[in-house]
Coordinates of C-alpha atoms in Angstrom, one line a residue:
M14 CA 37.2 55.7 82.6
K15 CA 40.0 54.3 80.5
Q16 CA 39.5 50.9 82.2
I17 CA 35.8 51.0 81.4
M18 CA 36.4 51.8 77.8
N19 CA 38.9 49.0 77.6
V20 CA 36.2 46.6 78.9
F21 CA 33.7 47.7 76.2
G22 CA 36.5 47.6 73.6
N23 CA 37.3 44.0 74.3
R24 CA 40.8 44.7 75.4
Y25 CA 41.6 41.9 77.8
N26 CA 45.4 42.0 77.7
S27 CA 45.4 43.8 81.1
V28 CA 43.2 41.0 82.5
R29 CA 44.7 37.9 80.7
T30 CA 48.4 38.4 80.3
N31 CA 49.1 34.7 80.4
D32 CA 49.7 33.3 76.9
C33 CA 48.5 29.9 77.9
D34 CA 45.1 31.4 79.0
N35 CA 44.8 33.3 75.7
G36 CA 45.5 30.1 73.8
R37 CA 42.8 28.2 75.6
F38 CA 40.1 30.8 74.9
E39 CA 41.2 31.1 71.2
S40 CA 41.1 27.3 70.8
F41 CA 37.5 27.2 72.1
A42 CA 36.4 29.9 69.6
A43 CA 38.1 28.3 66.7
N44 CA 36.7 24.9 67.6
R45 CA 33.1 26.4 67.6
R46 CA 33.7 28.0 64.2
N47 CA 35.1 24.7 62.7
L48 CA 32.2 22.6 64.0
T49 CA 29.6 25.0 62.6
R50 CA 31.3 25.0 59.2
Q51 CA 32.2 21.3 58.9
F52 CA 28.8 19.9 59.8
S53 CA 27.2 21.8 56.9
I54 CA 27.3 19.7 53.7
V55 CA 26.6 22.6 51.5
D56 CA 29.4 24.5 53.2
S57 CA 31.8 21.6 52.7
F58 CA 31.0 21.8 49.0
F59 CA 31.8 25.5 48.5
H60 CA 33.9 26.5 51.5
Q61 CA 37.4 27.6 50.4
R62 CA 40.2 25.3 51.5
K63 CA 42.5 27.0 54.0
E64 CA 46.2 26.6 53.8
G65 CA 47.3 23.4 55.4
E66 CA 43.9 21.7 55.2
R67 CA 43.3 18.4 53.3
T68 CA 42.4 18.7 49.6
R69 CA 38.6 18.2 48.7
Y70 CA 36.7 17.6 45.5
P71 CA 33.4 19.5 45.8
K72 CA 32.8 19.8 42.0
Y73 CA 33.1 16.0 41.5
N74 CA 30.7 15.2 44.4
F75 CA 28.2 17.8 43.1
F76 CA 28.5 16.2 39.6
L77 CA 27.7 12.7 41.0
M78 CA 24.7 14.0 42.8
A79 CA 23.4 15.8 39.8
V80 CA 23.8 12.7 37.5
G81 CA 22.1 10.5 40.1
L82 CA 19.1 12.8 40.4
I83 CA 18.9 13.1 36.6
L84 CA 18.9 9.3 36.2
I85 CA 16.2 8.9 38.9
C86 CA 14.0 11.5 37.1
L87 CA 14.5 9.8 33.8
G88 CA 13.5 6.4 35.3
V89 CA 10.4 7.9 36.9
M90 CA 9.5 9.7 33.6
S91 CA 10.0 6.5 31.6
H92 CA 7.6 4.7 33.9
M93 CA 5.0 7.4 33.7
C94 CA 5.3 8.2 30.0
N95 CA 6.1 4.7 28.8
P96 CA 8.2 5.6 25.7
Y97 CA 8.0 2.0 24.4
M98 CA 4.2 2.2 24.2
L99 CA 4.3 5.7 22.6
I100 CA 6.6 4.4 19.9
F101 CA 4.6 1.2 19.4
K102 CA 1.3 3.2 19.0
W103 CA 3.0 5.4 16.5
K104 CA 4.0 2.4 14.4
L105 CA 0.5 1.1 14.4
I106 CA -0.8 4.1 12.5
F107 CA -1.2 3.4 8.8
E108 CA 0.7 5.7 6.5
N109 CA 2.5 5.3 3.3
G110 CA 5.8 3.6 3.9
G111 CA 4.9 2.7 7.5
E112 CA 6.1 -0.7 8.6
I113 CA 2.8 -2.1 10.0
F114 CA 0.9 -0.6 7.0
E115 CA 3.1 -2.3 4.5
L116 CA 2.6 -5.6 6.3
W117 CA -1.2 -5.1 6.2
R118 CA -1.2 -4.0 2.5
T119 CA 0.6 -7.2 1.4
P120 CA 0.8 -9.7 4.3
P121 CA 3.9 -11.8 3.9
V122 CA 2.2 -14.8 5.5
D123 CA 1.4 -18.3 4.3
L124 CA -2.4 -18.2 4.2
Y125 CA -4.0 -21.3 2.8
I126 CA -7.6 -22.3 1.9
K127 CA -8.3 -26.0 2.2
I128 CA -11.4 -27.2 0.3
F129 CA -13.1 -30.5 0.9
L130 CA -15.8 -31.6 -1.6
F131 CA -18.7 -33.9 -0.9
N132 CA -18.8 -36.6 -3.6
V133 CA -22.2 -38.3 -4.0
T134 CA -21.2 -41.9 -4.2
N135 CA -24.7 -43.2 -5.0
A136 CA -25.7 -40.4 -7.4
E137 CA -27.1 -42.7 -10.1
Q138 CA -29.1 -44.8 -7.7
Y139 CA -30.6 -41.7 -6.0
L140 CA -31.5 -40.1 -9.3
E141 CA -33.2 -43.4 -10.4
G142 CA -35.1 -43.5 -7.1
T143 CA -33.6 -46.8 -5.9
A144 CA -31.7 -45.1 -3.0
E145 CA -33.6 -43.5 -0.2
K146 CA -30.8 -41.0 0.8
M147 CA -27.8 -39.5 -0.8
V148 CA -24.5 -40.9 0.5
F149 CA -21.7 -38.4 0.7
D150 CA -18.0 -39.0 0.8
E151 CA -15.6 -36.2 1.8
V152 CA -12.7 -35.8 -0.6
G153 CA -9.8 -33.5 -0.3
P154 CA -8.1 -31.4 0.7
Y155 CA -7.6 -29.2 -2.3
V156 CA -5.2 -26.6 -1.0
Y157 CA -4.9 -23.1 -2.4
R158 CA -2.6 -20.4 -1.2
E159 CA -4.4 -17.0 -1.0
L160 CA -2.2 -14.1 -2.1
L161 CA -4.1 -11.5 -0.2
S162 CA -3.4 -7.9 -0.9
H163 CA -5.0 -4.5 -0.7
E164 CA -4.9 -2.6 -4.0
N165 CA -5.6 1.0 -5.2
I166 CA -5.2 2.5 -1.8
T167 CA -6.3 6.1 -1.2
F168 CA -5.9 7.9 2.1
Y169 CA -8.7 10.2 3.3
D170 CA -8.5 13.1 5.7
N171 CA -11.0 11.6 8.1
G172 CA -8.7 8.8 9.3
T173 CA -9.7 6.1 6.8
L174 CA -8.4 4.7 3.6
Y175 CA -10.1 3.2 0.5
T176 CA -8.9 -0.1 -1.0
K177 CA -10.0 -2.9 -3.3
P178 CA -9.0 -6.3 -1.9
S179 CA -7.5 -9.0 -4.1
H180 CA -7.7 -12.7 -3.3
P181 CA -6.0 -14.7 -6.1
L182 CA -5.7 -18.4 -5.3
V183 CA -2.8 -20.6 -6.4
F184 CA -3.2 -24.3 -6.2
Q185 CA -0.7 -26.1 -4.0
A186 CA -0.4 -29.6 -5.4
H187 CA 2.3 -30.6 -2.8
L188 CA -0.1 -29.9 0.0
S189 CA -3.2 -31.5 -1.5
A190 CA -2.4 -35.1 -0.5
G191 CA -2.3 -36.3 -4.1
H192 CA -5.6 -34.7 -5.2
K193 CA -5.7 -32.9 -8.5
E194 CA -8.0 -30.2 -9.8
D195 CA -9.2 -32.4 -12.7
D196 CA -10.4 -35.1 -10.3
V197 CA -14.0 -36.1 -11.3
F198 CA -16.9 -36.5 -8.9
Y199 CA -20.6 -36.6 -8.8
L200 CA -21.5 -33.1 -7.5
P201 CA -24.7 -31.0 -7.3
N202 CA -25.6 -29.0 -10.4
I203 CA -25.8 -25.6 -8.8
A204 CA -27.3 -23.9 -11.9
L205 CA -30.2 -26.3 -12.2
L206 CA -31.0 -26.4 -8.6
S207 CA -30.8 -22.5 -8.4
I208 CA -33.2 -22.1 -11.3
A209 CA -35.6 -24.7 -9.8
Q210 CA -35.6 -22.9 -6.5
V211 CA -36.5 -19.6 -8.0
A212 CA -39.0 -20.9 -10.6
S213 CA -40.8 -23.1 -8.2
K214 CA -42.4 -20.0 -6.6
H215 CA -43.9 -18.8 -9.9
N216 CA -47.0 -19.9 -11.7
Y217 CA -47.4 -22.7 -14.2
L218 CA -47.0 -20.6 -17.3
I219 CA -43.5 -19.6 -16.2
R220 CA -42.5 -23.1 -15.0
L221 CA -43.7 -24.8 -18.2
P222 CA -41.0 -23.5 -20.6
L223 CA -38.3 -24.0 -17.9
N224 CA -39.3 -27.6 -17.4
L225 CA -39.2 -28.2 -21.2
L226 CA -35.7 -26.6 -21.3
I227 CA -34.5 -28.8 -18.5
R228 CA -35.8 -32.0 -20.2
Q229 CA -34.5 -30.9 -23.6
T230 CA -31.0 -30.3 -22.3
K231 CA -31.1 -33.5 -20.3
T232 CA -29.8 -31.7 -17.3
V233 CA -29.9 -33.5 -13.9
P234 CA -29.3 -32.2 -10.3
L235 CA -26.3 -34.5 -9.8
E236 CA -23.7 -34.6 -12.6
K237 CA -20.0 -35.4 -13.1
Q238 CA -17.7 -32.4 -12.7
T239 CA -14.1 -31.8 -12.1
A240 CA -13.1 -30.3 -8.8
R241 CA -12.0 -27.1 -10.5
Q242 CA -15.2 -26.8 -12.5
F243 CA -17.3 -27.1 -9.4
M244 CA -15.2 -24.7 -7.3
F245 CA -14.7 -22.0 -10.0
G246 CA -17.5 -22.5 -12.4
Y247 CA -17.9 -23.4 -16.1
E248 CA -20.2 -22.5 -18.9
T249 CA -23.2 -24.8 -19.7
T250 CA -26.2 -24.4 -21.9
L251 CA -28.4 -24.0 -18.9
T252 CA -26.3 -21.3 -17.3
T253 CA -26.2 -19.4 -20.6
L254 CA -29.9 -19.6 -21.1
G255 CA -30.6 -18.7 -17.5
N256 CA -28.4 -15.6 -17.7
T257 CA -30.2 -14.6 -20.9
F258 CA -33.8 -15.2 -20.0
L259 CA -33.7 -14.9 -16.2
P260 CA -31.4 -11.9 -15.6
N261 CA -33.4 -10.5 -12.7
W262 CA -33.7 -13.8 -10.9
I263 CA -30.2 -15.1 -10.7
S264 CA -26.9 -13.4 -11.6
F265 CA -25.2 -16.3 -13.3
N266 CA -22.4 -14.0 -14.6
K267 CA -21.5 -13.2 -11.1
M268 CA -21.6 -16.7 -9.7
Y269 CA -17.9 -16.7 -9.0
D270 CA -17.2 -13.0 -9.1
F271 CA -15.4 -11.6 -6.1
D272 CA -13.3 -8.9 -7.8
N273 CA -15.6 -5.8 -7.7
D274 CA -15.6 -5.2 -3.9
F275 CA -14.3 -2.0 -2.4
E276 CA -13.7 -1.4 1.3
T277 CA -12.8 1.3 3.8
F278 CA -10.5 0.8 6.7
Y279 CA -9.4 2.9 9.7
T280 CA -5.9 4.2 9.6
G281 CA -5.6 4.6 13.4
V282 CA -5.0 8.3 13.3
D283 CA -7.8 8.9 15.9
D284 CA -7.4 5.6 17.7
E285 CA -4.4 3.4 17.1
S286 CA -6.1 0.3 18.2
L287 CA -8.6 0.4 15.3
S288 CA -6.0 0.6 12.5
G289 CA -6.7 -2.1 9.9
L290 CA -10.4 -2.6 10.9
Y291 CA -13.4 -2.1 8.7
E292 CA -15.0 1.3 8.6
S293 CA -17.4 0.3 5.8
Y294 CA -18.0 -2.3 3.1
L295 CA -19.3 -1.3 -0.3
G296 CA -19.7 2.2 1.0
S297 CA -21.7 1.3 4.1
P298 CA -20.9 0.1 7.7
K299 CA -23.9 -2.2 7.4
L300 CA -24.7 -5.2 5.2
A301 CA -27.8 -4.5 3.1
Q302 CA -29.2 -8.0 3.4
W303 CA -29.7 -7.9 7.1
E304 CA -31.8 -5.7 9.4
G305 CA -30.7 -4.3 12.8
D306 CA -27.3 -3.4 14.0
H307 CA -26.6 -6.8 15.6
C308 CA -26.9 -8.6 12.2
S309 CA -25.8 -6.0 9.7
N310 CA -22.9 -4.1 11.4
I311 CA -19.4 -4.8 10.1
R312 CA -17.8 -1.7 11.5
N313 CA -14.7 -2.5 13.6
A314 CA -14.6 -6.0 12.2
S315 CA -11.4 -7.6 10.9
D316 CA -10.7 -9.3 7.6
G317 CA -8.2 -11.5 9.4
T318 CA -5.1 -9.5 8.4
K319 CA -5.0 -7.5 11.7
F320 CA -7.4 -7.5 14.6
K321 CA -8.0 -4.8 17.2
S322 CA -4.9 -3.8 19.2
F323 CA -4.7 -3.5 23.0
I324 CA -7.5 -6.1 23.5
K325 CA -8.9 -6.1 27.0
D326 CA -9.9 -9.1 29.1
E327 CA -13.3 -10.5 28.1
E328 CA -13.5 -8.1 25.1
Q329 CA -15.2 -9.5 22.0
L330 CA -14.1 -9.1 18.4
L331 CA -15.7 -9.3 15.0
F332 CA -14.5 -11.2 11.9
F333 CA -15.9 -10.5 8.5
R334 CA -15.3 -12.0 5.0
K335 CA -17.5 -11.7 2.0
S336 CA -17.9 -15.4 1.7
M337 CA -19.4 -15.5 5.2
C338 CA -22.0 -12.8 4.4
R339 CA -21.9 -11.5 8.0
A340 CA -19.6 -10.4 10.7
Q341 CA -19.1 -13.3 13.1
R342 CA -18.6 -12.5 16.8
M343 CA -15.6 -13.9 18.6
V344 CA -15.2 -14.5 22.3
Q345 CA -12.2 -15.2 24.5
T346 CA -11.5 -18.6 25.9
G347 CA -8.1 -18.0 27.5
S348 CA -5.1 -15.6 27.4
N349 CA -2.4 -17.8 28.8
H350 CA -1.2 -19.2 25.5
E351 CA 2.1 -18.9 23.7
V352 CA 2.7 -19.3 20.0
D353 CA 6.2 -19.2 18.7
G354 CA 7.4 -17.3 21.8
L355 CA 4.6 -14.7 21.6
Q356 CA 1.8 -14.3 24.1
A357 CA -1.6 -15.2 22.5
T358 CA -5.2 -14.9 23.5
K359 CA -7.5 -17.7 22.1
F360 CA -10.8 -16.7 20.5
V361 CA -13.6 -18.9 19.2
F362 CA -16.9 -18.1 17.5
E363 CA -19.7 -17.1 19.8
E364 CA -21.9 -20.0 20.9
N365 CA -25.2 -20.4 19.1
A366 CA -24.1 -17.8 16.5
L367 CA -26.1 -19.7 13.8
D368 CA -29.2 -20.4 15.8
N369 CA -31.5 -18.0 13.9
G370 CA -33.0 -16.8 17.1
Q371 CA -34.1 -20.1 18.6
I372 CA -31.8 -19.7 21.6
D373 CA -30.5 -16.1 21.3
A374 CA -33.3 -13.8 20.3
R375 CA -30.9 -11.3 18.9
N376 CA -30.1 -13.6 16.0
K377 CA -33.7 -13.5 14.7
C378 CA -32.6 -10.8 12.2
F379 CA -30.6 -13.5 10.3
C380 CA -33.9 -15.0 9.1
R381 CA -34.2 -13.9 5.5
K382 CA -37.5 -12.3 4.7
G383 CA -38.9 -13.7 7.9
Q384 CA -38.2 -17.3 6.9
C385 CA -35.9 -19.0 9.4
L386 CA -33.8 -22.0 8.4
A387 CA -33.0 -24.8 10.8
R388 CA -30.6 -24.0 13.7
G389 CA -27.1 -24.1 12.4
L390 CA -27.9 -22.7 9.0
I391 CA -27.7 -19.1 7.8
D392 CA -29.4 -18.1 4.5
V393 CA -26.9 -16.1 2.4
T394 CA -28.9 -16.1 -0.9
D395 CA -28.5 -12.3 -1.2
C396 CA -24.7 -12.5 -0.9
Y397 CA -24.4 -15.3 -3.5
Y398 CA -26.4 -13.4 -6.2
G399 CA -29.7 -15.3 -5.8
F400 CA -28.3 -18.8 -5.4
P401 CA -30.0 -20.8 -2.6
I402 CA -26.8 -21.0 -0.5
A403 CA -26.8 -21.6 3.2
L404 CA -23.8 -21.6 5.4
S405 CA -23.1 -23.9 8.4
Y406 CA -20.2 -25.3 10.2
P407 CA -18.6 -28.4 8.6
H408 CA -20.6 -31.6 8.7
F409 CA -23.5 -29.7 10.3
H410 CA -21.5 -29.3 13.5
D411 CA -23.5 -27.5 16.2
S412 CA -26.6 -27.6 14.1
D413 CA -30.1 -29.1 14.3
P414 CA -29.8 -32.9 14.4
S415 CA -32.6 -33.2 11.9
L416 CA -30.2 -32.1 9.2
L417 CA -28.2 -35.3 9.6
T418 CA -31.2 -37.5 9.3
K419 CA -31.7 -36.8 5.6
V420 CA -28.1 -37.6 4.4
I421 CA -25.5 -40.2 5.0
G422 CA -21.8 -39.8 5.4
L423 CA -21.5 -36.6 7.5
H424 CA -19.8 -37.0 10.9
P425 CA -19.6 -33.7 13.0
N426 CA -16.6 -33.5 15.3
E427 CA -15.8 -30.5 17.4
S428 CA -12.1 -30.9 17.4
L429 CA -12.0 -31.2 13.6
H430 CA -14.8 -28.8 12.6
S431 CA -14.6 -25.9 15.0
S432 CA -12.7 -22.6 14.4
F433 CA -10.2 -20.7 16.5
F434 CA -8.0 -17.7 16.5
M435 CA -4.7 -17.1 18.3
I436 CA -4.2 -13.3 18.6
N437 CA -1.6 -11.2 20.3
A438 CA -3.6 -8.9 22.4
V439 CA -1.2 -6.0 22.3
S440 CA -0.7 -5.7 18.6
G441 CA -3.8 -7.5 17.2
L442 CA -1.5 -9.7 15.2
P443 CA -3.0 -13.1 14.3
L444 CA -0.4 -15.7 15.2
K445 CA -2.4 -18.8 14.2
L446 CA -5.9 -19.3 12.9
S447 CA -8.3 -21.8 11.5
V448 CA -11.7 -20.6 10.1
K449 CA -14.1 -23.4 8.9
F450 CA -17.4 -23.1 7.2
Q451 CA -19.6 -25.3 5.0
I452 CA -21.5 -24.2 1.9
N453 CA -24.8 -25.9 1.4
M454 CA -27.8 -25.7 -1.0
A455 CA -30.9 -25.2 1.1
M456 CA -33.7 -26.3 -1.2
G457 CA -37.4 -25.5 -0.7
D458 CA -40.4 -27.2 -2.2
I459 CA -39.2 -27.8 -5.8
S460 CA -41.2 -30.9 -6.4
N461 CA -43.0 -29.0 -9.3
M462 CA -39.8 -28.7 -11.3
A463 CA -38.5 -31.3 -13.8
E464 CA -35.9 -33.8 -12.5
C465 CA -35.8 -32.1 -9.1
E466 CA -38.6 -33.9 -7.3
R467 CA -36.3 -35.9 -5.0
F468 CA -34.4 -32.7 -4.0
A469 CA -37.3 -30.9 -2.4
N470 CA -37.0 -29.7 1.2
I471 CA -33.5 -30.9 1.7
V472 CA -30.2 -29.3 2.6
I473 CA -27.4 -30.6 0.3
P474 CA -23.8 -30.2 1.5
T475 CA -21.5 -29.2 -1.3
L476 CA -18.2 -28.4 0.2
W477 CA -16.5 -27.1 3.3
F478 CA -13.4 -24.9 3.5
E479 CA -10.8 -24.0 6.0
I480 CA -8.9 -20.7 6.0
T481 CA -5.8 -21.5 7.9
M482 CA -2.5 -20.0 8.9
L483 CA -0.3 -22.4 11.0
Q484 CA 2.5 -20.0 11.9
L485 CA 4.1 -16.7 11.0
P486 CA 7.1 -16.7 8.6
R487 CA 10.4 -16.8 10.4
G488 CA 11.4 -13.2 9.5
L489 CA 8.0 -11.8 10.6
R490 CA 8.0 -13.8 13.8
N491 CA 11.5 -12.6 14.7
R492 CA 10.6 -9.0 14.0
F493 CA 7.5 -9.2 16.3
L494 CA 9.4 -11.1 18.9
F495 CA 11.8 -8.1 19.1
Y496 CA 9.0 -5.6 19.2
L497 CA 6.6 -7.4 21.5
K498 CA 8.9 -9.3 23.8
Y499 CA 12.6 -8.4 23.8
L500 CA 12.1 -4.6 23.4
R501 CA 9.6 -4.6 26.3
I502 CA 12.1 -6.6 28.5
F503 CA 14.8 -4.1 27.5
D504 CA 12.4 -1.2 28.4
R505 CA 11.8 -2.7 31.9
I506 CA 15.5 -3.3 32.4
M507 CA 16.3 0.3 31.4
Y508 CA 13.7 1.6 33.9
F509 CA 15.3 -0.4 36.8
L510 CA 18.8 0.5 35.7
L511 CA 18.0 4.2 35.7
L512 CA 16.4 4.1 39.1
V513 CA 19.0 1.8 40.7
G514 CA 21.9 3.5 39.0
G515 CA 20.7 7.0 39.9
S516 CA 20.1 5.9 43.5
L517 CA 23.6 4.4 43.8
L518 CA 25.3 7.4 42.4
L519 CA 23.4 9.7 44.7
L520 CA 24.1 7.5 47.7
Y521 CA 27.8 7.3 46.7
A522 CA 28.1 11.1 46.5
V523 CA 26.5 11.5 49.9
I524 CA 28.8 8.9 51.4
R525 CA 31.8 10.7 49.9
V526 CA 30.7 14.0 51.4
A527 CA 30.0 12.4 54.8
L528 CA 33.4 10.7 54.8
S529 CA 35.1 14.0 53.7
V530 CA 33.5 15.8 56.6
S531 CA 34.3 13.1 59.1
L532 CA 38.0 12.9 58.0
S533 CA 38.3 16.7 58.0
L534 CA 36.8 16.9 61.5
T535 CA 39.1 14.1 62.8
S536 CA 42.2 15.8 61.2
N537 CA 41.3 19.1 62.8
N538 CA 40.7 17.6 66.2
I539 CA 44.1 15.8 66.0
S540 CA 45.8 19.1 64.9
R541 CA 44.1 21.0 67.7
K542 CA 45.0 18.4 70.3
N543 CA 48.6 18.4 69.1
K544 CA 48.6 22.2 69.2
K545 CA 47.1 22.2 72.6
I546 CA 49.6 19.7 73.9
S547 CA 52.5 21.7 72.5
K548 CA 51.2 24.9 74.0
S549 CA 50.6 23.1 77.4
E550 CA 54.1 21.7 77.4
R551 CA 55.5 25.2 76.5
C552 CA 53.5 26.8 79.3
A553 CA 54.6 24.1 81.8
E554 CA 58.2 24.6 80.7
N555 CA 57.9 28.3 81.2
R556 CA 56.4 27.8 84.6
R557 CA 59.2 25.5 85.5
H558 CA 61.8 27.9 84.4
S559 CA 60.1 30.7 86.2
L560 CA 59.9 28.6 89.3
L561 CA 63.5 27.7 89.1
K562 CA 64.5 31.2 88.5
N563 CA 62.6 32.4 91.5
N564 CA 63.9 29.7 93.7
S565 CA 67.5 30.3 92.6
S566 CA 67.1 33.9 93.6
K567 CA 65.8 32.9 97.0
L568 CA 68.6 30.4 97.3
E569 CA 71.2 33.0 96.8
K570 CA 69.6 35.3 99.4
G571 CA 68.8 32.6 101.9
S572 CA 70.9 31.0 104.6
V573 CA 73.0 27.9 104.4
Q574 CA 70.3 25.9 106.1
E575 CA 67.6 27.1 103.5
R576 CA 69.9 26.1 100.6
E577 CA 70.4 22.7 102.0
H578 CA 66.7 22.3 102.4
F579 CA 66.1 23.4 98.9
L580 CA 68.6 21.0 97.5
T581 CA 67.1 18.2 99.5

């Protein structure tokens, strides 16, 4: 019974009394435990070092792994959340003291207006009737710098702001190629021709006193004027009388008045891409002189200071200025341009935009009171306080060819007389622009008015202007180069550095753990082998001594013959 209990009690001393056999079985059990422990990475981190084992650094490896994982997570989050774009969108929102808002309120750009006048070189001959057509000679440029600013700004809770624009002009003599504001030319008498246009539609009793007034004051349709007088107005007897006796026909006192406008713009609170775009003009998102949304809408148009941000491929934009009397649609012609190191998308005015519905039926609404002018002209009488003004492109570019048959000296050229915009599609920042329009007097049948018979049913070119910005100032350009180019590159570099750096740290930590496990296993194997060899040698020595002892005993007891045999 005792032997049975010893078996179940794992007492094997009675079975294995040999120390060498005990060592072999103990070595096998220890080897199994070591293999189980050392091939576990987690256990290699937290298993307590035994006395005599090699020193490990589990906390350092764990720290490297944690940092690597954190860097990888930050890289993935930066790619998904795009912090650069979040910050950029925040900067686009208009608020007091905001960087982009301050740039919009008072643009620090060199914006110029170049004006070219049409001098009638044969004015006397044409008035006398000896010349069949008027001969025009383009003179200029007369260059003015526009000091654009948005004044009296009030922020509203609905994501818009109220402002009154200011457009003072400062003459730039050094850019005007020797031309001076007091240069004298033969130019159209706008006051006389405007009165004649309005009065010609009334009965004889109204026309009679006006004709007497015209003859009495010896006013003629073409007269000598200085460049400044023609561009900015001057007081004459006819304009004074016209403003006194014909106040409901023509607003002579507002002939050159552009100071009473008020506008509402989006701040970008609800949509960052719309910051700086029109919400309304004079309290309405539509221009009163046109019918239908296609012709009257100015909402989301730009005044040229800032265009829509985050422009998509093939997206169209709107450009509006009071002098144009409409929002002009712009289309993309290419996005692979670069201006001063910044990516730019080129826009031009929509083809056939001034066709009055002859080609594009949507433009039929630009015909004033159902009366359509020739293709290439837009009647803006209502915007110019009753004056018979029609806009076109310079030199009647892209207009009905018949307009050129009644005058001499105009030479349309697409490269010289077309408009373009270079806009950064991300920010909506204009990098370079050139906007060109011509102001004409579109005369009807005024043959029943004194001195005006030869000016009936003709379109008289008066001047054309170019709003131009050749480049951004150096400081502004460098600022947006940093925001739109270098900062984006830095953002991409940081994204890859986070991913690559985190991956390398994680890989390094894993390699350290693997090497630590491998070296520990090798060291233990060598130690066990040495221990096994030492124990084997000890067992062999014990067996040899035991054998010698037994043999010596036999030798003493044996015969002489057996001793000799043993010694042999």
